[in-house]
Coordinates of N, CA and C and ligand atoms in Angstrom, one line a residue:
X1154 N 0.8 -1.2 0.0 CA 0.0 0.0 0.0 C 0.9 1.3 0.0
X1155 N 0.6 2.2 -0.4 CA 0.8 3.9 -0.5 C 1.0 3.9 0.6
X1156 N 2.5 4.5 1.9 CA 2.5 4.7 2.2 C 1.6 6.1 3.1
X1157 N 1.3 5.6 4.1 CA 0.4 7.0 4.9 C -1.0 6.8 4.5
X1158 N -1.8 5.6 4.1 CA -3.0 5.3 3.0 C -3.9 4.7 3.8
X1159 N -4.9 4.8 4.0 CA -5.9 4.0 4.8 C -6.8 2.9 3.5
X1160 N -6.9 3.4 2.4 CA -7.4 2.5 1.7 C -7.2 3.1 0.1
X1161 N -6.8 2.0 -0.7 CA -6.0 2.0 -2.1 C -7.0 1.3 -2.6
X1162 N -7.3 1.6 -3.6 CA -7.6 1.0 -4.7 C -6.5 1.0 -6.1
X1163 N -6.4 -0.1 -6.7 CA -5.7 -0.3 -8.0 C -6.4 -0.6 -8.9
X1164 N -6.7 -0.1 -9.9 CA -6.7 -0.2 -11.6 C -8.2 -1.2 -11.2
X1165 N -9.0 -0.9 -10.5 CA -10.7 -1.3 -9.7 C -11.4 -1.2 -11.3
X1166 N -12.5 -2.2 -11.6 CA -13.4 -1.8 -12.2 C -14.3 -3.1 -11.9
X1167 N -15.9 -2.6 -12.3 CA -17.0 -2.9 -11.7 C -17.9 -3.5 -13.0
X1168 N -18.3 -4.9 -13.3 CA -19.4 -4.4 -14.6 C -20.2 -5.4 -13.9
X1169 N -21.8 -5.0 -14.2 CA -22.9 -5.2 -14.0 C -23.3 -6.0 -14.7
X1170 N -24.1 -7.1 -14.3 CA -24.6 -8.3 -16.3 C -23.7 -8.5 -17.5
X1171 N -24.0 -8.7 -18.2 CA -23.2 -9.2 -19.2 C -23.3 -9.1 -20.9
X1172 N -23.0 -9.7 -21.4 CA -23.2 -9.4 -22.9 C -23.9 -7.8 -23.1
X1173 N -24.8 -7.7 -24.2 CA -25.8 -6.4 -24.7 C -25.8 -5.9 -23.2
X1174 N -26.1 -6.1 -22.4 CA -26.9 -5.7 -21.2 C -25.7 -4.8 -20.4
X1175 N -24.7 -5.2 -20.4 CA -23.2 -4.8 -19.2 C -23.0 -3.6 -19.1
X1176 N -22.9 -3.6 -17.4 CA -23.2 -1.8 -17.4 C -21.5 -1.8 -16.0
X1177 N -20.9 -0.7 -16.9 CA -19.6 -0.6 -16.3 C -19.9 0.9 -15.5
X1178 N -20.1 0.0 -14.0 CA -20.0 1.5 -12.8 C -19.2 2.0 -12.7
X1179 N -17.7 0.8 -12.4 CA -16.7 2.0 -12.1 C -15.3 1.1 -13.3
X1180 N -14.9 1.8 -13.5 CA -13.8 1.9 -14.8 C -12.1 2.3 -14.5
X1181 N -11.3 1.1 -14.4 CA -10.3 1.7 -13.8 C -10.0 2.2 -13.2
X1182 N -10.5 2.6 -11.9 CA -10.6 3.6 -11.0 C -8.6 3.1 -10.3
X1183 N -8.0 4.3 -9.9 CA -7.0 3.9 -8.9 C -6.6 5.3 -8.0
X1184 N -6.9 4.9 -6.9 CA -7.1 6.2 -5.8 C -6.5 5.6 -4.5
X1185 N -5.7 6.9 -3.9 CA -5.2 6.2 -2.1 C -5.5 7.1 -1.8
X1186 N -6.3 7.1 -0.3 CA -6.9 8.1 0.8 C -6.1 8.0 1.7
X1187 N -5.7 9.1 2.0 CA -4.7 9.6 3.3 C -5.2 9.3 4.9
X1188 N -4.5 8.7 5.6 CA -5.4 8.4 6.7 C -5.8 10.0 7.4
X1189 N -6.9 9.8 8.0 CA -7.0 11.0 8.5 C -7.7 12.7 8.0
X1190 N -8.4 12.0 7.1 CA -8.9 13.5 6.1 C -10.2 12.9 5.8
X1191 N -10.8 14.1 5.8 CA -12.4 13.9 5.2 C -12.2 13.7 3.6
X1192 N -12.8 12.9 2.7 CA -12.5 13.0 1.1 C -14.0 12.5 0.7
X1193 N -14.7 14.0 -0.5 CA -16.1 13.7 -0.8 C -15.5 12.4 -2.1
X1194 N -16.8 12.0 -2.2 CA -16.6 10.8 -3.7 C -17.8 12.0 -4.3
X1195 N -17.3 12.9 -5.2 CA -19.0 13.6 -5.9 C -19.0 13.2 -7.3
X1196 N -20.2 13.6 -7.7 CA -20.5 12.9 -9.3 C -21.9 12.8 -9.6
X1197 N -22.4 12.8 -10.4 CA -23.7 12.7 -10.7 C -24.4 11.5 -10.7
X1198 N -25.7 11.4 -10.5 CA -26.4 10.1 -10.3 C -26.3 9.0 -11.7
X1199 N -26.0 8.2 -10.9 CA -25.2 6.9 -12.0 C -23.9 7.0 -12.4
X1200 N -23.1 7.7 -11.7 CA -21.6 8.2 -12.0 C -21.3 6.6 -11.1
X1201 N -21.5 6.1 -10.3 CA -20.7 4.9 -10.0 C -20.1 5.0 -8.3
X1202 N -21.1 5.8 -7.5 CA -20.1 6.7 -6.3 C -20.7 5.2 -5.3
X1203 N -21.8 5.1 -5.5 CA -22.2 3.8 -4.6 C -21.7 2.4 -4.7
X1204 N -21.7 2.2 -6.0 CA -21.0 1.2 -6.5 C -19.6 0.6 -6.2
X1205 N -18.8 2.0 -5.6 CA -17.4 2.4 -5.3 C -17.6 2.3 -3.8
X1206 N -18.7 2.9 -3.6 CA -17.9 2.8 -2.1 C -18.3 1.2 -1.1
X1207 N -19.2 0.5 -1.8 CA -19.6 -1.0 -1.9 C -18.4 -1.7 -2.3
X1208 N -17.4 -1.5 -2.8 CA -16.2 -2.4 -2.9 C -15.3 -1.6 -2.3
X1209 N -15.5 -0.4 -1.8 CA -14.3 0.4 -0.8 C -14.7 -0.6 0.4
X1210 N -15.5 -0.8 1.0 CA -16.2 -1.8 2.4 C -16.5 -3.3 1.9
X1211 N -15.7 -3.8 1.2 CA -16.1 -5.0 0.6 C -17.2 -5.7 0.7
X1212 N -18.5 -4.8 0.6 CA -19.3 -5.5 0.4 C -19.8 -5.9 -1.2
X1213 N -18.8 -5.6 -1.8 CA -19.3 -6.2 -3.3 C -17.8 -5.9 -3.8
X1214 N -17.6 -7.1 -4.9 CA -16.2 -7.5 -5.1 C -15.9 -6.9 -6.5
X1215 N -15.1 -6.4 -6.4 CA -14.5 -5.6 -8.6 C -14.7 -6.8 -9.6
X1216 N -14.9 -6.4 -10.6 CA -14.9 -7.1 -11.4 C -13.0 -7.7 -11.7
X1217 N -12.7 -6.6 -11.7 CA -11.3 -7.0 -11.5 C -10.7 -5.8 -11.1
X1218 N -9.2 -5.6 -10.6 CA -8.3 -4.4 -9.5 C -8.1 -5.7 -8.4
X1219 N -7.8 -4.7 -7.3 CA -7.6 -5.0 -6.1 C -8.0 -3.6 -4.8
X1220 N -7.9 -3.8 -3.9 CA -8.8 -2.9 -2.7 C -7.3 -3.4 -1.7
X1221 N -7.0 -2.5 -1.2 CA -5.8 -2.4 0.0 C -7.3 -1.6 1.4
X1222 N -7.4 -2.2 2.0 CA -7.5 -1.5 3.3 C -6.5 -1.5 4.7
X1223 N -6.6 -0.5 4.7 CA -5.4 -0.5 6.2 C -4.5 -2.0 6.5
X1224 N -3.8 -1.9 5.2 CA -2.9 -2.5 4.9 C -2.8 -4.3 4.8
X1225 N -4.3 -4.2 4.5 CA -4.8 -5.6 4.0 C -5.2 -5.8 3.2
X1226 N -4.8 -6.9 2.1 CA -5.6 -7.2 0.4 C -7.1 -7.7 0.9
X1227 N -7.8 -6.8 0.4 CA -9.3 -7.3 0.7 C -10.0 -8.0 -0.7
X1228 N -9.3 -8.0 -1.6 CA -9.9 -8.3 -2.7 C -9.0 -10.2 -2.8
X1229 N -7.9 -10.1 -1.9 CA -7.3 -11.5 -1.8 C -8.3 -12.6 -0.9
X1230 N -8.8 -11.9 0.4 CA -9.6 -12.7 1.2 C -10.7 -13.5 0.7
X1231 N -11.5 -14.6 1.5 CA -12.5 -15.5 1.0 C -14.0 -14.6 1.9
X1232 N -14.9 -14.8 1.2 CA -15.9 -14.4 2.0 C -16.3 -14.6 3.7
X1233 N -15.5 -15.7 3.7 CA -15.8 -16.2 5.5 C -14.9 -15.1 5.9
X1234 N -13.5 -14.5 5.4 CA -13.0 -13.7 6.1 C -13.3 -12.5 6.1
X1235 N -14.5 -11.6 5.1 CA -14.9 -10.4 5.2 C -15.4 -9.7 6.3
X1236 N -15.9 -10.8 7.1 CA -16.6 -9.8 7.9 C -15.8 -9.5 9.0
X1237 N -14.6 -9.9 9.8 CA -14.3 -9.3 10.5 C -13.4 -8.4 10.0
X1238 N -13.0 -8.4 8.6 CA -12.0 -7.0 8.4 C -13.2 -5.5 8.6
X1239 N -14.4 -6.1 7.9 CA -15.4 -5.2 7.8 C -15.3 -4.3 9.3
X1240 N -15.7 -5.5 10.4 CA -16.1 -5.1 11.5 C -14.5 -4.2 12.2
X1241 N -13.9 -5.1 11.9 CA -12.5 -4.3 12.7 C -11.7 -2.9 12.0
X1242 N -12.2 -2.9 10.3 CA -11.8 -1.7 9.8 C -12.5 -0.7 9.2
X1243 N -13.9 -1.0 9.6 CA -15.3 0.3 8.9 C -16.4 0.7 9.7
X1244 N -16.5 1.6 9.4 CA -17.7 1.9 10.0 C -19.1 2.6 9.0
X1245 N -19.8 2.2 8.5 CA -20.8 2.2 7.5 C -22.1 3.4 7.6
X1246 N -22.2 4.6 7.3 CA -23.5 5.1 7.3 C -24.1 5.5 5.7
X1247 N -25.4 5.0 6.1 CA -25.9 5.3 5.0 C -27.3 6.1 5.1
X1248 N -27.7 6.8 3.5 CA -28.7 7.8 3.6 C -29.7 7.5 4.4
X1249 N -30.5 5.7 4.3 CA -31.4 5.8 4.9 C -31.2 4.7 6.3
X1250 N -30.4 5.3 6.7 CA -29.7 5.0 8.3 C -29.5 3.3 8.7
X1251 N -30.5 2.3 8.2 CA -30.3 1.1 7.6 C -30.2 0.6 9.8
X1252 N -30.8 1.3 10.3 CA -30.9 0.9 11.5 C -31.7 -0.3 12.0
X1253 N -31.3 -1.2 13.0 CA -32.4 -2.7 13.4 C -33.8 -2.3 13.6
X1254 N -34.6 -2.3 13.2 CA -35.8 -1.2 14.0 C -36.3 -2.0 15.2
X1255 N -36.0 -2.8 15.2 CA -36.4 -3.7 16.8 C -35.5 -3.3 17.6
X1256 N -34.7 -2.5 17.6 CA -33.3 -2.3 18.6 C -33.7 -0.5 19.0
X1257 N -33.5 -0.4 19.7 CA -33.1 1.0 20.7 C -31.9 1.7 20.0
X1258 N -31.8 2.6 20.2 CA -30.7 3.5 19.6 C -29.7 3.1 20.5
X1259 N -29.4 2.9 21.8 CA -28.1 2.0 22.3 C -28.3 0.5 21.8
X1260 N -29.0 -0.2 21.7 CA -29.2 -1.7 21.7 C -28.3 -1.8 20.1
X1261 N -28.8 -0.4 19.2 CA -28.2 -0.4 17.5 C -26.6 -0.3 18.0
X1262 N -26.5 0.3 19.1 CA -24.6 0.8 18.9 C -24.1 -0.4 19.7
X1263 N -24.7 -0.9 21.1 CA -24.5 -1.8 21.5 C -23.6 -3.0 21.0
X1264 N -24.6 -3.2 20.0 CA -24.5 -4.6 19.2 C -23.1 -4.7 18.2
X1265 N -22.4 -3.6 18.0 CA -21.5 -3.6 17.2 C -20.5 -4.3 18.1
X1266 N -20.2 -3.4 19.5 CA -19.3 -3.4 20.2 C -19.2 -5.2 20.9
X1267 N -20.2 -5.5 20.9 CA -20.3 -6.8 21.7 C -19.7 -8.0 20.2
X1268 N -20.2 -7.5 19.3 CA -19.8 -8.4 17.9 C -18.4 -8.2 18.0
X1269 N -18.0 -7.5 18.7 CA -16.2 -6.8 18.5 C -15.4 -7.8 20.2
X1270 N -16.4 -8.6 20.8 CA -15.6 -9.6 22.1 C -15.8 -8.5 23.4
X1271 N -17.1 -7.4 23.1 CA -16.3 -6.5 25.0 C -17.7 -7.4 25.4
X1272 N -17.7 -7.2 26.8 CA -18.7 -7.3 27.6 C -19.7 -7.0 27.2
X1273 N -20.5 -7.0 28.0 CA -22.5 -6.1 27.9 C -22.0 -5.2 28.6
X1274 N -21.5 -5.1 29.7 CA -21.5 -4.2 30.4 C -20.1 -2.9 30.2
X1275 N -19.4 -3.4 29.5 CA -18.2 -2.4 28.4 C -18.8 -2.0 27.7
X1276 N -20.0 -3.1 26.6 CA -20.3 -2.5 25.4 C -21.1 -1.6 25.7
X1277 N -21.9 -1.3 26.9 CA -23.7 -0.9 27.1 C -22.7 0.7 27.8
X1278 N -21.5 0.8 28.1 CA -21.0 2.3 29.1 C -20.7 2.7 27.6
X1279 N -19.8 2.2 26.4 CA -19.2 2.7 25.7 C -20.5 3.2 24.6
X1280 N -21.4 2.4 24.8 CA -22.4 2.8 23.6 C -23.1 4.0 24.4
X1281 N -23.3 4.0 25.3 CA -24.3 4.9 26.2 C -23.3 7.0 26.1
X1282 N -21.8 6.9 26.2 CA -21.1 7.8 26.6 C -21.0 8.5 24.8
X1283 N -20.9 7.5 23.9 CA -20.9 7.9 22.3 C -22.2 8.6 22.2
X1284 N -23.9 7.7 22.8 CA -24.3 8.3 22.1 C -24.6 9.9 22.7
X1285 N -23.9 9.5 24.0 CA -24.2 11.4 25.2 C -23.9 11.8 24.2
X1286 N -22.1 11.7 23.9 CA -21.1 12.5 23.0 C -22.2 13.3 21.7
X1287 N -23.2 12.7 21.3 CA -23.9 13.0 19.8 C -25.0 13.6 20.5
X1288 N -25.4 14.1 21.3 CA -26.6 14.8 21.9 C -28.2 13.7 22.3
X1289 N -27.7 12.2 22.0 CA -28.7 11.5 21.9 C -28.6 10.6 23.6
X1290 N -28.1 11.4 24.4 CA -28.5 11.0 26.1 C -30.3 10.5 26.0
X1291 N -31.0 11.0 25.8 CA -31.9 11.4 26.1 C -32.8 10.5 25.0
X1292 N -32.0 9.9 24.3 CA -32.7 9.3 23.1 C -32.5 7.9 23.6
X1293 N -31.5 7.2 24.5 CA -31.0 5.7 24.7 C -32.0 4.7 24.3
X1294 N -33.3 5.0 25.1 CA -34.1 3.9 24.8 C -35.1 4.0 23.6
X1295 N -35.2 4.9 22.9 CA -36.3 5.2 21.5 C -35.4 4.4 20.4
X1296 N -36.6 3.7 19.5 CA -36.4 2.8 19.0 C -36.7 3.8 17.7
X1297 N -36.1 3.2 16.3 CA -36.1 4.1 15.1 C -37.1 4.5 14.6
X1298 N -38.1 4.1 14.8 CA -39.5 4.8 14.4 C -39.9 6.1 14.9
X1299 N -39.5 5.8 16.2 CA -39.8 7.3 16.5 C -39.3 8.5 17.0
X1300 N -37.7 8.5 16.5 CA -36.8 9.4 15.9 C -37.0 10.1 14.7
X1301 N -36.5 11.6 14.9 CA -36.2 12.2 13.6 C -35.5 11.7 12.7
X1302 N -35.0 12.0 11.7 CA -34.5 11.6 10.5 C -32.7 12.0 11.3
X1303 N -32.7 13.0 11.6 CA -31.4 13.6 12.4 C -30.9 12.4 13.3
X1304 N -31.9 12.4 14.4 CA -31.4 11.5 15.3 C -31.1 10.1 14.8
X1305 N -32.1 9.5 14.2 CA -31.4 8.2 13.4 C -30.1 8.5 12.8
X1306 N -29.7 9.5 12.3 CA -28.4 9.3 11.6 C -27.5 9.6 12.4
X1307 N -27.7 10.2 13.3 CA -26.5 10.6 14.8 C -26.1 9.0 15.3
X1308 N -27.7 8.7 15.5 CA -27.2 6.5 16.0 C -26.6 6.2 14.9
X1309 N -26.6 6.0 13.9 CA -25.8 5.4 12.6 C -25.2 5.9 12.4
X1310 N -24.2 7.2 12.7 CA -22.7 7.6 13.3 C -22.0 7.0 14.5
X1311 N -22.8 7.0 15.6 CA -22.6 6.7 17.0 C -22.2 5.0 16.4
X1312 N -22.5 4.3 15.5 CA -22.8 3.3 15.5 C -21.6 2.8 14.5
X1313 N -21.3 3.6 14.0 CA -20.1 3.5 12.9 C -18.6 3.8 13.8
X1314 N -18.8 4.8 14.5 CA -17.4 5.5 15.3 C -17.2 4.1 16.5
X1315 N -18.4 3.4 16.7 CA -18.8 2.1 18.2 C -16.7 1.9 18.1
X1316 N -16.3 0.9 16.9 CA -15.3 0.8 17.0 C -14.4 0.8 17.1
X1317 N -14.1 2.3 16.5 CA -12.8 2.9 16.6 C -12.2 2.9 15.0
X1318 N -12.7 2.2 14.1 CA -12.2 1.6 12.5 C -11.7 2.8 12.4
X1319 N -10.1 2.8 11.5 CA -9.2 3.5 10.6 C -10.1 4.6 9.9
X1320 N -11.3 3.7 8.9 CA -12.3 4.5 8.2 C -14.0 4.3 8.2
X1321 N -14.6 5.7 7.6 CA -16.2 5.3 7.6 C -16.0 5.6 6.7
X1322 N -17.0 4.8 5.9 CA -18.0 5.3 4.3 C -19.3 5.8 4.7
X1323 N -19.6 6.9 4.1 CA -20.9 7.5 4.1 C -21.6 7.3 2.6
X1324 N -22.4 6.9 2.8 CA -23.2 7.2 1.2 C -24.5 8.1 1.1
X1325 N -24.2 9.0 0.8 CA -25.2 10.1 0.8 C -25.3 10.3 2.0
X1326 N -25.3 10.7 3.2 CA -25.5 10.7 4.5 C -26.2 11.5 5.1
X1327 N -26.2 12.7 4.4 CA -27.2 13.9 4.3 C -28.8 13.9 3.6
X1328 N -28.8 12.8 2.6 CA -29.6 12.9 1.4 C -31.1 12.9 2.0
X1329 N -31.4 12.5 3.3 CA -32.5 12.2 3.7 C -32.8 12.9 4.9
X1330 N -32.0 14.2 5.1 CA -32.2 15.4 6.6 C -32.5 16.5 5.7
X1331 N -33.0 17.9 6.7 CA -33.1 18.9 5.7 C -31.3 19.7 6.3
X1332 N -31.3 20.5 5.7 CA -29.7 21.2 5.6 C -29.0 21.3 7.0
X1333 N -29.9 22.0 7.8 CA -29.4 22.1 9.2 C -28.6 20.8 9.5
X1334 N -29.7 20.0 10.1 CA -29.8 18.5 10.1 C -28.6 17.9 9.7
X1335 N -28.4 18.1 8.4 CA -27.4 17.4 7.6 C -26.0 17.9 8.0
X1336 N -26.6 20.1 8.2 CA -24.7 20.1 8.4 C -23.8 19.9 9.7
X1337 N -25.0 19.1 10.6 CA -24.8 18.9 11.9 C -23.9 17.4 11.7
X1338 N -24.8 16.7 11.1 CA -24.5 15.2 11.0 C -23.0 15.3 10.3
X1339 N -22.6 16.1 8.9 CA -21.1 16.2 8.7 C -20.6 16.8 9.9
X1340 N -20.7 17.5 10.6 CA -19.4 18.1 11.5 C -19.4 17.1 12.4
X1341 N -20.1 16.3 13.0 CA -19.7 15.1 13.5 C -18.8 14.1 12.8
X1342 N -18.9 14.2 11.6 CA -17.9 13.5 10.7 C -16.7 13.8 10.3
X1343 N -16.8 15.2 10.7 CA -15.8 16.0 10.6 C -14.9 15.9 11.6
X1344 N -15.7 16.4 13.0 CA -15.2 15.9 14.4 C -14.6 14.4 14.8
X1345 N -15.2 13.8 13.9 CA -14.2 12.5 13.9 C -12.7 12.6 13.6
X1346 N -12.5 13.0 12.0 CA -11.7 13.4 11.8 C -10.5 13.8 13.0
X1347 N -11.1 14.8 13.2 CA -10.1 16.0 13.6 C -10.0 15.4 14.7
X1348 N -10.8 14.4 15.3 CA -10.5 14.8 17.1 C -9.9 12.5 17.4
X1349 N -10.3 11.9 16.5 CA -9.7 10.3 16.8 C -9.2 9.9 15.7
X1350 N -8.7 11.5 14.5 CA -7.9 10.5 12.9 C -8.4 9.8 12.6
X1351 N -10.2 9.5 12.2 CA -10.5 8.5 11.8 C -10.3 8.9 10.1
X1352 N -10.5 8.1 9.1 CA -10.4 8.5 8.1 C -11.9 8.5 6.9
X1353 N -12.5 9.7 6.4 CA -13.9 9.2 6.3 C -13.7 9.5 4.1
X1354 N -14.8 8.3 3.7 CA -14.8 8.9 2.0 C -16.4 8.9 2.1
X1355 N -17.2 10.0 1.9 CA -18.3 10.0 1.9 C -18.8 10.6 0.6
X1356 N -19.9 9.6 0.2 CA -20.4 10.1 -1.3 C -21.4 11.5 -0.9
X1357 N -21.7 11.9 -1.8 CA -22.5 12.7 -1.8 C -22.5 13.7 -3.3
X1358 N -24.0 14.4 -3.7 CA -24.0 15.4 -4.5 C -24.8 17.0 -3.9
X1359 N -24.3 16.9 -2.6 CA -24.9 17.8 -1.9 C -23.7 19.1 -1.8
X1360 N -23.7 20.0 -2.4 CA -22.6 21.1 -2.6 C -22.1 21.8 -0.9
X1361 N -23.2 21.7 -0.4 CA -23.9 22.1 1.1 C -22.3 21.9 2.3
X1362 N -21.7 20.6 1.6 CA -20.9 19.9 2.4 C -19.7 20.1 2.0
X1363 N -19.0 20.7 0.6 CA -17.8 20.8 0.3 C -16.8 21.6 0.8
X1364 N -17.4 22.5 2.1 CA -16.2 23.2 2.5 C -16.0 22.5 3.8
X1365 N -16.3 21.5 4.3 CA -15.7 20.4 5.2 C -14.7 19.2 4.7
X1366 N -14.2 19.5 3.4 CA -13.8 18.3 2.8 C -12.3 18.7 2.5
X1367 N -11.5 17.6 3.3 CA -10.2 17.5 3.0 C -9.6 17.7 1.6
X1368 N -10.6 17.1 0.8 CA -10.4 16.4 -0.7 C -11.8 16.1 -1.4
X1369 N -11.7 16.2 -2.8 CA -12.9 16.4 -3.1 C -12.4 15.1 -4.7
X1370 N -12.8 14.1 -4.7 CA -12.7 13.0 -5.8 C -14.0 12.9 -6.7
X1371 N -14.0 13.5 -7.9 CA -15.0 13.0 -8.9 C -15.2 12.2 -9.2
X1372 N -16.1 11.7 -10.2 CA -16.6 10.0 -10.5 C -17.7 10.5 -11.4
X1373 N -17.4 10.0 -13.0 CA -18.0 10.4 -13.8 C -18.1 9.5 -14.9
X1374 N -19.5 8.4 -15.2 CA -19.2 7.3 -15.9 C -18.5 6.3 -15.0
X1375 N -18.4 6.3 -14.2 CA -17.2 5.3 -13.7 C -15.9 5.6 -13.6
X1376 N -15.6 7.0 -14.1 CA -14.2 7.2 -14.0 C -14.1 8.3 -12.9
X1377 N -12.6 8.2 -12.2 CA -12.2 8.7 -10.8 C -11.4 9.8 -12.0
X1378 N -11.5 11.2 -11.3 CA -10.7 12.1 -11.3 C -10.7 13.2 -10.2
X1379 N -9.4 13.1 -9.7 CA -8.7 13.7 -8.8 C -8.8 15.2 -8.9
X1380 N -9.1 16.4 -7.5 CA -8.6 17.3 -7.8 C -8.0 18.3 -6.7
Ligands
LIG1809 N1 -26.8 -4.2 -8.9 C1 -26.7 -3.6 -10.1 N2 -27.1 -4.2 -11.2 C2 -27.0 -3.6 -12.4 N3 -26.5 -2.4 -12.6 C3 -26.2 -1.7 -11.5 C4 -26.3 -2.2 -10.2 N4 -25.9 -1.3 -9.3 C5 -25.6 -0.2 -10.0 N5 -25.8 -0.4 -11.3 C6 -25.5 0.6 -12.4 O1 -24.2 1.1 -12.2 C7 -24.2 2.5 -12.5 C8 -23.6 3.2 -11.2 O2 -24.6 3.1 -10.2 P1 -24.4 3.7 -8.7 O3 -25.5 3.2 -7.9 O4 -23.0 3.3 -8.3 O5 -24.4 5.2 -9.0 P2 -24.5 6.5 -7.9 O6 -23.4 7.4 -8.4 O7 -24.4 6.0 -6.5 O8 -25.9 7.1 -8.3 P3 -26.9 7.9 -7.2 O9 -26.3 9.3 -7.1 O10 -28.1 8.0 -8.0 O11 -27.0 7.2 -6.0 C9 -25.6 2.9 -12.9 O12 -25.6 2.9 -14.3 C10 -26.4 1.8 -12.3 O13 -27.6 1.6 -13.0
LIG1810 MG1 -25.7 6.1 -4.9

């Protein structure tokens, strides 16, 4: 890997179906992210930014490249081994918060930490003080239904940072708050950043967000350009 790199991608590309039908999301793509910096993925809808960040978090494999995460071939591993790179080096938010809805807003952060070997009673202080940290004291026991749009996404930050992971992917993260809301939810992301060096690549076509951004990566057709 790139030195100083939290996650590499090489010469990545993505095709969808086959023959007549094949639809190429991402195209060559080769990019290394600095540990420690906010970096948007922007581009227009069907530019390939989801597609991308689904094989940045191995949950979907290139057609062919390779994926370096914090200094592991993730594209070399077998599916039995994905999930604890997943769990030990990401932390996942997405636009529509993708929360347990049977689970409590600590029971959602809880559960990470316990899948990670602590106690109940480590996991239940550590999820409880993250979600003070996010203004969501007060929210512990409300289950996702009857949260704002905001608050759900503060638990599905609270819930991504549970581990501590090198990096978070956001995919759209904003797309489903109104502005306020939204520019609350980046400066937490931001605050990551700056205050435990996490390292974050968050999609987005929301302009709203580009003056919090370390780095700003286009994606157009499937192709990455840098600026
Ligand atoms: N599972 C799939 N099967 C077939 N085609 C797909 C699949 N997922 C994505 N695509 C295609 O790949 C291209 C990139 O899609 P992707 O979802 O990555 O774009 P995006 O930049 O995230 O768009 P948006 O801003 O609308 O979320 C599109 O042409 C899309 O139709
Ligand atoms: Mg998308």
């Amino acid at each position: 890997m790139t030195e100083g790199a939290v996650l590499e991608l090489k010469d990545v590309t993505r095709v969808f179906g086959a023959g007549d039908a094949a639809v190429t999301a991402v195209s060559g793509a080769s990019v290394a992210l600095p540990k420690g910096e906010l970096v948007l993925l922007m581009g227009p809808s069907g530019a390939g930014k989801s597609t991308m960040l689904q094989i940045c978090g191995a949950l979907l494999r290139p057609t062919s490249g390779e994926v370096w995460l914090d200094g592991t071939h993730v594209t070399a591993l077998t599916e039995k081994q994905l999930p604890a790179v997943r769990l030990a080096k990401l932390g996942f938010v997405f636009q529509a918060f993708q929360l347990l809805a049977n689970l409590t807003a600590l029971e959602n952060v809880r559960l990470v930490l316990e899948a990670k070997g602590r106690s109940k009673a480590d996991a239940e202080g550590r999820a409880k003080a993250l979600l003070d940290e996010l203004s969501l004291g007060h929210r512990l026991h409300s289950k996702p239904a009857t949260m704002s749009g905001g608050e759900k996404q503060r638990v599905a930050v609270a819930r991504a940072l549970a581990n501590e992971p090198p990096l978070i992917l956001a995919d759209e993260p904003t797309g489903n708050l109104d502005s306020k809301t939204g520019a609350a939810v980046m400066r937490l992301l931001l605050q990551a950043v700056k205050e435990r060096g996490t390292s974050v690549l968050c999609a987005t076509h929301d302009n709203r967000v580009l003056e919090v951004a370390d780095r700003i990566v286009r994606i157009e057709d499937g192709r990455l350009r840098d600026e």
